[in-house]
mmCIF file of N, CA and C in Angstrom:
data_model
loop_
_atom_site.group_PDB
_atom_site.id
_atom_site.type_symbol
_atom_site.label_atom_id
_atom_site.label_comp_id
_atom_site.label_asym_id
_atom_site.label_seq_id
_atom_site.Cartn_x
_atom_site.Cartn_y
_atom_site.Cartn_z
ATOM 1 N N MET A 1 126.471 -53.577 242.277
ATOM 2 C CA MET A 1 125.436 -54.499 242.375
ATOM 3 C C MET A 1 125.883 -55.092 241.384
ATOM 4 N N LYS A 2 125.276 -56.329 241.398
ATOM 5 C CA LYS A 2 124.820 -57.701 240.300
ATOM 6 C C LYS A 2 123.702 -57.104 239.247
ATOM 7 N N LEU A 3 124.124 -57.795 238.127
ATOM 8 C CA LEU A 3 123.676 -57.476 236.587
ATOM 9 C C LEU A 3 121.697 -57.760 237.065
ATOM 10 N N TYR A 4 121.448 -58.976 237.964
ATOM 11 C CA TYR A 4 120.340 -59.093 237.619
ATOM 12 C C TYR A 4 119.579 -58.146 238.422
ATOM 13 N N GLN A 5 119.915 -57.104 239.455
ATOM 14 C CA GLN A 5 120.001 -56.604 240.308
ATOM 15 C C GLN A 5 119.539 -54.748 239.432
ATOM 16 N N GLY A 6 120.594 -55.045 238.567
ATOM 17 C CA GLY A 6 120.669 -53.537 237.499
ATOM 18 C C GLY A 6 119.197 -54.205 236.273
ATOM 19 N N LEU A 7 118.910 -54.805 236.267
ATOM 20 C CA LEU A 7 117.876 -55.034 235.677
ATOM 21 C C LEU A 7 117.054 -54.777 236.069
ATOM 22 N N THR A 8 116.372 -55.017 237.419
ATOM 23 C CA THR A 8 115.611 -55.497 237.757
ATOM 24 C C THR A 8 114.976 -53.875 238.302
ATOM 25 N N GLN A 9 116.060 -53.117 238.945
ATOM 26 C CA GLN A 9 115.707 -51.651 239.620
ATOM 27 C C GLN A 9 116.248 -50.172 239.022
ATOM 28 N N VAL A 10 117.034 -50.374 238.208
ATOM 29 C CA VAL A 10 117.380 -48.989 237.701
ATOM 30 C C VAL A 10 116.108 -48.881 236.923
ATOM 31 N N GLN A 11 115.983 -47.539 236.590
ATOM 32 C CA GLN A 11 114.665 -46.424 236.283
ATOM 33 C C GLN A 11 115.046 -45.693 235.615
ATOM 34 N N VAL A 12 114.448 -44.875 234.205
ATOM 35 C CA VAL A 12 114.791 -43.680 233.834
ATOM 36 C C VAL A 12 113.361 -43.316 233.673
ATOM 37 N N ASN A 13 113.569 -42.363 234.621
ATOM 38 C CA ASN A 13 111.947 -41.802 234.984
ATOM 39 C C ASN A 13 111.083 -42.982 235.435
ATOM 40 N N ASP A 14 110.293 -43.423 234.965
ATOM 41 C CA ASP A 14 108.999 -44.426 235.533
ATOM 42 C C ASP A 14 109.194 -45.677 234.064
ATOM 43 N N THR A 15 110.421 -45.956 233.830
ATOM 44 C CA THR A 15 110.910 -47.032 233.010
ATOM 45 C C THR A 15 111.784 -47.818 233.125
ATOM 46 N N MET A 16 111.244 -48.862 233.066
ATOM 47 C CA MET A 16 112.485 -49.538 233.105
ATOM 48 C C MET A 16 113.557 -50.011 232.473
ATOM 49 N N ILE A 17 114.709 -50.248 232.873
ATOM 50 C CA ILE A 17 115.417 -50.942 231.274
ATOM 51 C C ILE A 17 115.258 -51.171 230.173
ATOM 52 N N SER A 18 114.470 -52.372 230.325
ATOM 53 C CA SER A 18 114.005 -52.927 229.730
ATOM 54 C C SER A 18 113.181 -52.147 228.439
ATOM 55 N N ASP A 19 112.542 -51.420 229.190
ATOM 56 C CA ASP A 19 111.555 -50.991 228.518
ATOM 57 C C ASP A 19 111.551 -49.402 227.912
ATOM 58 N N ALA A 20 112.853 -49.165 227.934
ATOM 59 C CA ALA A 20 113.146 -47.753 227.499
ATOM 60 C C ALA A 20 113.587 -47.921 226.216
ATOM 61 N N HIS A 21 113.051 -47.458 225.350
ATOM 62 C CA HIS A 21 113.422 -48.111 223.557
ATOM 63 C C HIS A 21 114.450 -46.727 223.106
ATOM 64 N N ASP A 22 114.049 -45.914 223.822
ATOM 65 C CA ASP A 22 114.778 -44.200 223.089
ATOM 66 C C ASP A 22 116.109 -44.779 223.758
ATOM 67 N N PHE A 23 116.530 -45.471 224.036
ATOM 68 C CA PHE A 23 117.979 -45.678 225.162
ATOM 69 C C PHE A 23 118.779 -47.043 224.170
ATOM 70 N N THR A 24 119.738 -47.168 224.287
ATOM 71 C CA THR A 24 120.923 -48.014 223.733
ATOM 72 C C THR A 24 121.677 -48.709 225.264
ATOM 73 N N ILE A 25 121.929 -50.015 224.542
ATOM 74 C CA ILE A 25 122.897 -50.636 225.641
ATOM 75 C C ILE A 25 124.134 -50.582 225.307
ATOM 76 N N ALA A 26 125.415 -49.925 225.789
ATOM 77 C CA ALA A 26 126.812 -50.270 225.569
ATOM 78 C C ALA A 26 127.530 -51.192 227.054
ATOM 79 N N THR A 27 128.175 -52.020 226.191
ATOM 80 C CA THR A 27 128.803 -52.548 227.513
ATOM 81 C C THR A 27 129.971 -52.613 227.701
ATOM 82 N N GLU A 28 130.977 -52.571 228.702
ATOM 83 C CA GLU A 28 132.967 -52.278 228.596
ATOM 84 C C GLU A 28 133.072 -53.755 229.894
ATOM 85 N N LEU A 29 133.263 -54.926 229.193
ATOM 86 C CA LEU A 29 133.277 -55.813 229.717
ATOM 87 C C LEU A 29 134.706 -56.630 229.199
ATOM 88 N N THR A 30 135.687 -57.531 230.155
ATOM 89 C CA THR A 30 136.203 -58.340 229.347
ATOM 90 C C THR A 30 136.334 -59.521 228.831
ATOM 91 N N LYS A 31 135.671 -59.990 229.995
ATOM 92 C CA LYS A 31 134.614 -61.529 229.665
ATOM 93 C C LYS A 31 133.869 -61.670 229.030
ATOM 94 N N PRO A 32 133.344 -62.044 227.773
ATOM 95 C CA PRO A 32 132.115 -61.933 227.264
ATOM 96 C C PRO A 32 130.726 -62.166 227.907
ATOM 97 N N LEU A 33 129.366 -62.140 227.851
ATOM 98 C CA LEU A 33 128.771 -62.939 228.547
ATOM 99 C C LEU A 33 128.037 -63.805 227.693
ATOM 100 N N HIS A 34 127.662 -65.077 228.697
ATOM 101 C CA HIS A 34 126.957 -66.195 227.668
ATOM 102 C C HIS A 34 125.513 -65.555 226.716
ATOM 103 N N TYR A 35 125.075 -65.206 227.238
ATOM 104 C CA TYR A 35 123.810 -64.876 226.564
ATOM 105 C C TYR A 35 123.499 -63.484 226.132
ATOM 106 N N SER A 36 123.030 -63.215 224.885
ATOM 107 C CA SER A 36 122.717 -61.589 224.755
ATOM 108 C C SER A 36 121.753 -61.633 225.807
ATOM 109 N N PRO A 37 121.984 -59.385 226.036
ATOM 110 C CA PRO A 37 121.394 -58.954 227.110
ATOM 111 C C PRO A 37 119.722 -58.761 226.814
ATOM 112 N N SER A 38 119.264 -59.139 225.591
ATOM 113 C CA SER A 38 117.752 -59.408 225.277
ATOM 114 C C SER A 38 117.616 -60.419 226.186
ATOM 115 N N LEU A 39 117.873 -61.891 225.502
ATOM 116 C CA LEU A 39 117.657 -62.844 226.911
ATOM 117 C C LEU A 39 117.755 -62.881 228.229
ATOM 118 N N LEU A 40 118.587 -61.885 228.778
ATOM 119 C CA LEU A 40 118.502 -61.997 229.832
ATOM 120 C C LEU A 40 117.887 -60.865 230.343
ATOM 121 N N TYR A 41 117.158 -60.330 229.749
ATOM 122 C CA TYR A 41 115.861 -59.307 229.986
ATOM 123 C C TYR A 41 114.344 -59.807 230.279
ATOM 124 N N ARG A 42 114.544 -61.185 228.773
ATOM 125 C CA ARG A 42 113.175 -61.710 228.723
ATOM 126 C C ARG A 42 113.160 -62.915 229.839
ATOM 127 N N TYR A 43 114.447 -63.067 230.276
ATOM 128 C CA TYR A 43 114.317 -64.660 231.283
ATOM 129 C C TYR A 43 114.014 -63.761 232.918
ATOM 130 N N ILE A 44 114.676 -62.527 232.806
ATOM 131 C CA ILE A 44 114.345 -61.671 234.213
ATOM 132 C C ILE A 44 113.022 -61.484 234.210
ATOM 133 N N ASP A 45 111.986 -61.004 233.244
ATOM 134 C CA ASP A 45 111.344 -61.035 233.007
ATOM 135 C C ASP A 45 109.980 -61.492 233.584
ATOM 136 N N HIS A 46 110.657 -62.665 233.060
ATOM 137 C CA HIS A 46 109.661 -63.748 233.454
ATOM 138 C C HIS A 46 110.064 -64.692 234.740
ATOM 139 N N VAL A 47 110.475 -64.197 235.214
ATOM 140 C CA VAL A 47 110.804 -64.972 236.737
ATOM 141 C C VAL A 47 110.572 -64.069 238.083
ATOM 142 N N LEU A 48 111.172 -62.913 237.944
ATOM 143 C CA LEU A 48 111.176 -62.120 238.733
ATOM 144 C C LEU A 48 110.463 -60.460 238.712
ATOM 145 N N LYS A 49 110.186 -59.701 239.724
ATOM 146 C CA LYS A 49 108.819 -58.919 239.277
ATOM 147 C C LYS A 49 109.808 -57.311 239.202
ATOM 148 N N ALA A 50 109.417 -56.835 238.474
ATOM 149 C CA ALA A 50 110.728 -55.533 238.105
ATOM 150 C C ALA A 50 110.768 -54.759 239.155
ATOM 151 N N GLY A 51 111.151 -54.111 239.949
ATOM 152 C CA GLY A 51 111.595 -53.041 240.631
ATOM 153 C C GLY A 51 111.457 -53.311 242.139
ATOM 154 N N SER A 52 111.075 -55.009 242.428
ATOM 155 C CA SER A 52 110.901 -55.162 243.973
ATOM 156 C C SER A 52 111.962 -55.439 244.562
ATOM 157 N N ARG A 53 111.756 -55.655 245.756
ATOM 158 C CA ARG A 53 112.849 -55.752 247.011
ATOM 159 C C ARG A 53 113.410 -57.062 246.578
ATOM 160 N N HIS A 54 114.801 -57.590 247.365
ATOM 161 C CA HIS A 54 115.419 -58.723 247.520
ATOM 162 C C HIS A 54 114.007 -59.772 247.946
ATOM 163 N N ASP A 55 113.461 -59.668 249.116
ATOM 164 C CA ASP A 55 112.340 -60.593 249.683
ATOM 165 C C ASP A 55 111.162 -60.536 249.182
ATOM 166 N N GLN A 56 110.793 -59.615 247.767
ATOM 167 C CA GLN A 56 109.797 -60.092 247.180
ATOM 168 C C GLN A 56 110.084 -60.800 245.844
ATOM 169 N N ASN A 57 111.245 -61.287 245.742
ATOM 170 C CA ASN A 57 111.204 -62.391 244.612
ATOM 171 C C ASN A 57 111.637 -63.839 245.069
ATOM 172 N N ASN A 58 111.873 -64.717 243.885
ATOM 173 C CA ASN A 58 112.206 -65.727 244.400
ATOM 174 C C ASN A 58 113.598 -66.124 243.664
ATOM 175 N N LEU A 59 114.726 -65.836 244.722
ATOM 176 C CA LEU A 59 115.504 -65.544 244.002
ATOM 177 C C LEU A 59 116.670 -66.641 243.455
ATOM 178 N N LYS A 60 116.367 -67.819 243.842
ATOM 179 C CA LYS A 60 116.926 -68.682 243.312
ATOM 180 C C LYS A 60 117.039 -68.905 241.941
ATOM 181 N N PHE A 61 115.669 -68.236 241.086
ATOM 182 C CA PHE A 61 115.870 -67.900 239.548
ATOM 183 C C PHE A 61 116.950 -67.368 239.122
ATOM 184 N N VAL A 62 117.604 -66.943 240.271
ATOM 185 C CA VAL A 62 119.016 -66.217 239.739
ATOM 186 C C VAL A 62 120.706 -66.671 240.515
ATOM 187 N N SER A 63 119.942 -67.781 241.677
ATOM 188 C CA SER A 63 121.574 -67.675 242.030
ATOM 189 C C SER A 63 121.077 -69.392 242.294
ATOM 190 N N ASP A 64 120.432 -70.457 241.430
ATOM 191 C CA ASP A 64 120.771 -71.272 241.990
ATOM 192 C C ASP A 64 120.023 -72.598 240.728
ATOM 193 N N PRO A 65 121.156 -73.126 239.923
ATOM 194 C CA PRO A 65 120.851 -73.488 238.550
ATOM 195 C C PRO A 65 120.465 -74.440 239.231
ATOM 196 N N ALA A 66 120.334 -75.394 239.819
ATOM 197 C CA ALA A 66 118.981 -76.627 240.107
ATOM 198 C C ALA A 66 117.927 -76.592 239.883
ATOM 199 N N PHE A 67 117.193 -75.393 240.546
ATOM 200 C CA PHE A 67 116.397 -74.804 240.746
ATOM 201 C C PHE A 67 115.770 -74.243 239.753
ATOM 202 N N ILE A 68 116.350 -73.631 238.956
ATOM 203 C CA ILE A 68 116.292 -72.833 237.355
ATOM 204 C C ILE A 68 115.395 -74.074 236.546
ATOM 205 N N GLY A 69 116.352 -75.255 236.300
ATOM 206 C CA GLY A 69 116.711 -76.368 235.616
ATOM 207 C C GLY A 69 115.394 -76.766 235.451
ATOM 208 N N GLU A 70 114.584 -77.119 237.026
ATOM 209 C CA GLU A 70 113.607 -77.911 237.724
ATOM 210 C C GLU A 70 112.506 -76.831 237.957
ATOM 211 N N ASN A 71 112.285 -75.331 237.550
ATOM 212 C CA ASN A 71 111.489 -74.750 237.922
ATOM 213 C C ASN A 71 110.684 -73.439 236.585
ATOM 214 N N TYR A 72 111.795 -73.659 235.890
ATOM 215 C CA TYR A 72 111.669 -72.474 234.754
ATOM 216 C C TYR A 72 111.190 -72.776 233.565
ATOM 217 N N ASP A 73 110.265 -72.326 233.127
ATOM 218 C CA ASP A 73 109.507 -72.790 231.839
ATOM 219 C C ASP A 73 110.057 -72.337 230.509
ATOM 220 N N TYR A 74 110.973 -73.115 230.378
ATOM 221 C CA TYR A 74 111.884 -72.733 229.013
ATOM 222 C C TYR A 74 110.713 -73.021 227.921
ATOM 223 N N LYS A 75 109.867 -73.361 227.896
ATOM 224 C CA LYS A 75 108.950 -73.086 226.692
ATOM 225 C C LYS A 75 108.504 -71.320 226.779
ATOM 226 N N SER A 76 108.998 -70.877 227.501
ATOM 227 C CA SER A 76 108.015 -69.168 227.661
ATOM 228 C C SER A 76 109.096 -68.169 226.758
ATOM 229 N N ASP A 77 109.995 -68.534 226.226
ATOM 230 C CA ASP A 77 111.383 -67.875 225.143
ATOM 231 C C ASP A 77 111.163 -68.807 224.001
ATOM 232 N N PRO A 78 111.399 -68.506 222.731
ATOM 233 C CA PRO A 78 111.423 -68.570 221.834
ATOM 234 C C PRO A 78 113.053 -69.705 221.758
ATOM 235 N N GLU A 79 114.053 -68.316 222.540
ATOM 236 C CA GLU A 79 115.396 -68.930 222.273
ATOM 237 C C GLU A 79 115.613 -70.012 223.191
ATOM 238 N N THR A 80 114.691 -70.043 224.344
ATOM 239 C CA THR A 80 114.972 -71.728 225.368
ATOM 240 C C THR A 80 113.991 -72.831 225.014
ATOM 241 N N ALA A 81 113.134 -72.335 224.702
ATOM 242 C CA ALA A 81 111.834 -74.083 223.640
ATOM 243 C C ALA A 81 112.749 -75.150 223.419
ATOM 244 N N LYS A 82 113.855 -74.332 222.797
ATOM 245 C CA LYS A 82 114.289 -75.298 221.893
ATOM 246 C C LYS A 82 115.154 -75.885 222.576
ATOM 247 N N LEU A 83 115.327 -75.923 223.837
ATOM 248 C CA LEU A 83 116.729 -76.526 224.735
ATOM 249 C C LEU A 83 115.159 -77.577 225.431
ATOM 250 N N THR A 84 115.988 -78.824 224.371
ATOM 251 C CA THR A 84 114.601 -79.874 225.723
ATOM 252 C C THR A 84 115.384 -80.791 226.055
ATOM 253 N N ASP A 85 116.909 -81.413 225.739
ATOM 254 C CA ASP A 85 117.722 -82.543 227.035
ATOM 255 C C ASP A 85 117.723 -81.727 227.854
ATOM 256 N N PHE A 86 118.107 -82.527 229.164
ATOM 257 C CA PHE A 86 117.940 -81.930 230.574
ATOM 258 C C PHE A 86 119.929 -81.344 230.435
ATOM 259 N N GLU A 87 121.021 -82.451 230.092
ATOM 260 C CA GLU A 87 122.608 -81.109 229.750
ATOM 261 C C GLU A 87 121.759 -79.608 229.389
ATOM 262 N N ASP A 88 121.350 -79.425 228.075
ATOM 263 C CA ASP A 88 121.151 -78.478 228.013
ATOM 264 C C ASP A 88 120.371 -77.718 228.745
ATOM 265 N N LYS A 89 119.461 -78.051 228.828
ATOM 266 C CA LYS A 89 118.771 -76.714 230.163
ATOM 267 C C LYS A 89 119.895 -76.620 231.462
ATOM 268 N N MET A 90 120.457 -77.588 232.094
ATOM 269 C CA MET A 90 121.066 -77.219 233.128
ATOM 270 C C MET A 90 122.621 -76.709 232.534
ATOM 271 N N THR A 91 122.858 -76.571 231.737
ATOM 272 C CA THR A 91 123.720 -75.535 231.105
ATOM 273 C C THR A 91 123.235 -74.530 230.743
ATOM 274 N N PHE A 92 122.011 -74.512 230.244
ATOM 275 C CA PHE A 92 121.356 -72.895 230.550
ATOM 276 C C PHE A 92 121.585 -72.308 231.529
ATOM 277 N N ALA A 93 120.924 -73.336 232.298
ATOM 278 C CA ALA A 93 120.470 -72.732 233.860
ATOM 279 C C ALA A 93 121.873 -71.964 234.420
ATOM 280 N N ARG A 94 123.091 -72.830 234.598
ATOM 281 C CA ARG A 94 124.765 -72.296 234.727
ATOM 282 C C ARG A 94 125.133 -71.051 234.519
ATOM 283 N N ASN A 95 124.863 -70.859 232.691
ATOM 284 C CA ASN A 95 125.248 -70.427 232.595
ATOM 285 C C ASN A 95 124.464 -68.253 232.623
ATOM 286 N N VAL A 96 123.415 -68.313 232.367
ATOM 287 C CA VAL A 96 122.298 -67.782 232.989
ATOM 288 C C VAL A 96 122.384 -66.857 234.603
ATOM 289 N N VAL A 97 123.141 -68.318 235.761
ATOM 290 C CA VAL A 97 123.002 -67.669 237.038
ATOM 291 C C VAL A 97 124.414 -67.078 236.718
ATOM 292 N N GLU A 98 125.664 -67.386 236.172
ATOM 293 C CA GLU A 98 127.298 -66.959 235.890
ATOM 294 C C GLU A 98 126.794 -65.285 235.359
ATOM 295 N N ASP A 99 125.986 -65.070 234.403
ATOM 296 C CA ASP A 99 125.683 -64.117 233.699
ATOM 297 C C ASP A 99 125.144 -62.796 234.805
ATOM 298 N N LEU A 100 124.184 -63.052 235.481
ATOM 299 C CA LEU A 100 123.520 -62.619 236.463
ATOM 300 C C LEU A 100 123.808 -62.100 237.528
ATOM 301 N N ASN A 101 124.939 -62.955 237.517
ATOM 302 C CA ASN A 101 125.566 -62.492 239.130
ATOM 303 C C ASN A 101 126.821 -61.581 239.034
ATOM 304 N N ARG A 102 126.935 -61.444 237.886
ATOM 305 C CA ARG A 102 128.479 -60.554 237.497
ATOM 306 C C ARG A 102 128.228 -59.308 238.009
ATOM 307 N N HIS A 103 129.103 -58.968 238.263
ATOM 308 C CA HIS A 103 128.771 -57.093 238.995
ATOM 309 C C HIS A 103 129.091 -55.830 238.100
ATOM 310 N N VAL A 104 128.322 -55.258 238.221
ATOM 311 C CA VAL A 104 128.361 -54.642 237.173
ATOM 312 C C VAL A 104 128.110 -52.827 238.201
ATOM 313 N N ALA A 105 128.570 -51.701 237.447
ATOM 314 C CA ALA A 105 127.895 -50.766 237.680
ATOM 315 C C ALA A 105 126.932 -50.252 236.229
ATOM 316 N N ILE A 106 126.201 -49.330 236.985
ATOM 317 C CA ILE A 106 125.220 -48.773 235.282
ATOM 318 C C ILE A 106 125.404 -47.479 235.550
ATOM 319 N N ASN A 107 125.872 -46.768 234.663
ATOM 320 C CA ASN A 107 125.852 -45.685 233.800
ATOM 321 C C ASN A 107 124.876 -44.699 233.093
ATOM 322 N N LEU A 108 123.963 -43.912 233.291
ATOM 323 C CA LEU A 108 122.639 -43.682 232.490
ATOM 324 C C LEU A 108 123.819 -42.166 231.831
ATOM 325 N N ASP A 109 123.996 -41.909 230.829
ATOM 326 C CA ASP A 109 124.512 -41.210 229.337
ATOM 327 C C ASP A 109 122.872 -40.460 228.740
ATOM 328 N N THR A 110 122.454 -39.622 229.673
ATOM 329 C CA THR A 110 121.289 -38.770 229.223
ATOM 330 C C THR A 110 121.898 -38.114 227.945
ATOM 331 N N LYS A 111 122.866 -37.148 227.645
ATOM 332 C CA LYS A 111 122.732 -36.891 226.356
ATOM 333 C C LYS A 111 122.920 -37.690 224.840
ATOM 334 N N LEU A 112 123.514 -39.533 225.315
ATOM 335 C CA LEU A 112 123.307 -40.140 224.402
ATOM 336 C C LEU A 112 122.367 -41.071 224.055
ATOM 337 N N ASN A 113 121.479 -40.841 225.245
ATOM 338 C CA ASN A 113 120.375 -41.496 225.478
ATOM 339 C C ASN A 113 120.819 -43.170 225.576
ATOM 340 N N ARG A 114 121.328 -43.545 226.529
ATOM 341 C CA ARG A 114 122.420 -44.917 226.378
ATOM 342 C C ARG A 114 122.639 -44.899 227.942
ATOM 343 N N PHE A 115 122.610 -46.895 227.980
ATOM 344 C CA PHE A 115 122.828 -46.955 229.180
ATOM 345 C C PHE A 115 124.145 -47.891 229.059
ATOM 346 N N GLU A 116 125.077 -47.235 230.223
ATOM 347 C CA GLU A 116 126.406 -48.226 230.016
ATOM 348 C C GLU A 116 126.306 -49.334 231.316
ATOM 349 N N PHE A 117 127.122 -50.244 230.532
ATOM 350 C CA PHE A 117 127.204 -51.328 231.835
ATOM 351 C C PHE A 117 128.358 -51.567 231.541
ATOM 352 N N LEU A 118 128.836 -51.235 232.745
ATOM 353 C CA LEU A 118 130.459 -51.097 233.347
ATOM 354 C C LEU A 118 130.899 -53.177 234.204
ATOM 355 N N PHE A 119 131.293 -53.828 233.201
ATOM 356 C CA PHE A 119 131.350 -55.182 234.198
ATOM 357 C C PHE A 119 132.789 -54.932 234.626
ATOM 358 N N VAL A 120 132.828 -55.456 236.216
ATOM 359 C CA VAL A 120 133.940 -55.780 237.138
ATOM 360 C C VAL A 120 134.718 -57.020 236.550
ATOM 361 N N ASP A 121 135.492 -57.456 235.835
ATOM 362 C CA ASP A 121 135.971 -58.456 235.367
ATOM 363 C C ASP A 121 137.423 -58.882 236.239
#
């Protein structure tokens, strides 16, 4: 699955990954992400409906940097609010698309209360 799918569709009981505060996140990857998982969670939370099917979301928010550059509300998050010029916004858009479209397997370790993101690099 792609990272954006894991962030919007994987649940523990009735809780989405981003809301499972008693769980930690561990990543196994060779190439680092451009942005922290917390920024990616907040971005996804602003643009995609959690738990929804693909046809219920505007997937251009995870696949089209030009669409993101024009339509994302950069002021909606303190980390992206500081991006004011066009080039910085487009760099963010390209990098977030690259991060969210990486392939990942997600393992739920219920003994350690941990989400393990295993990236295919």
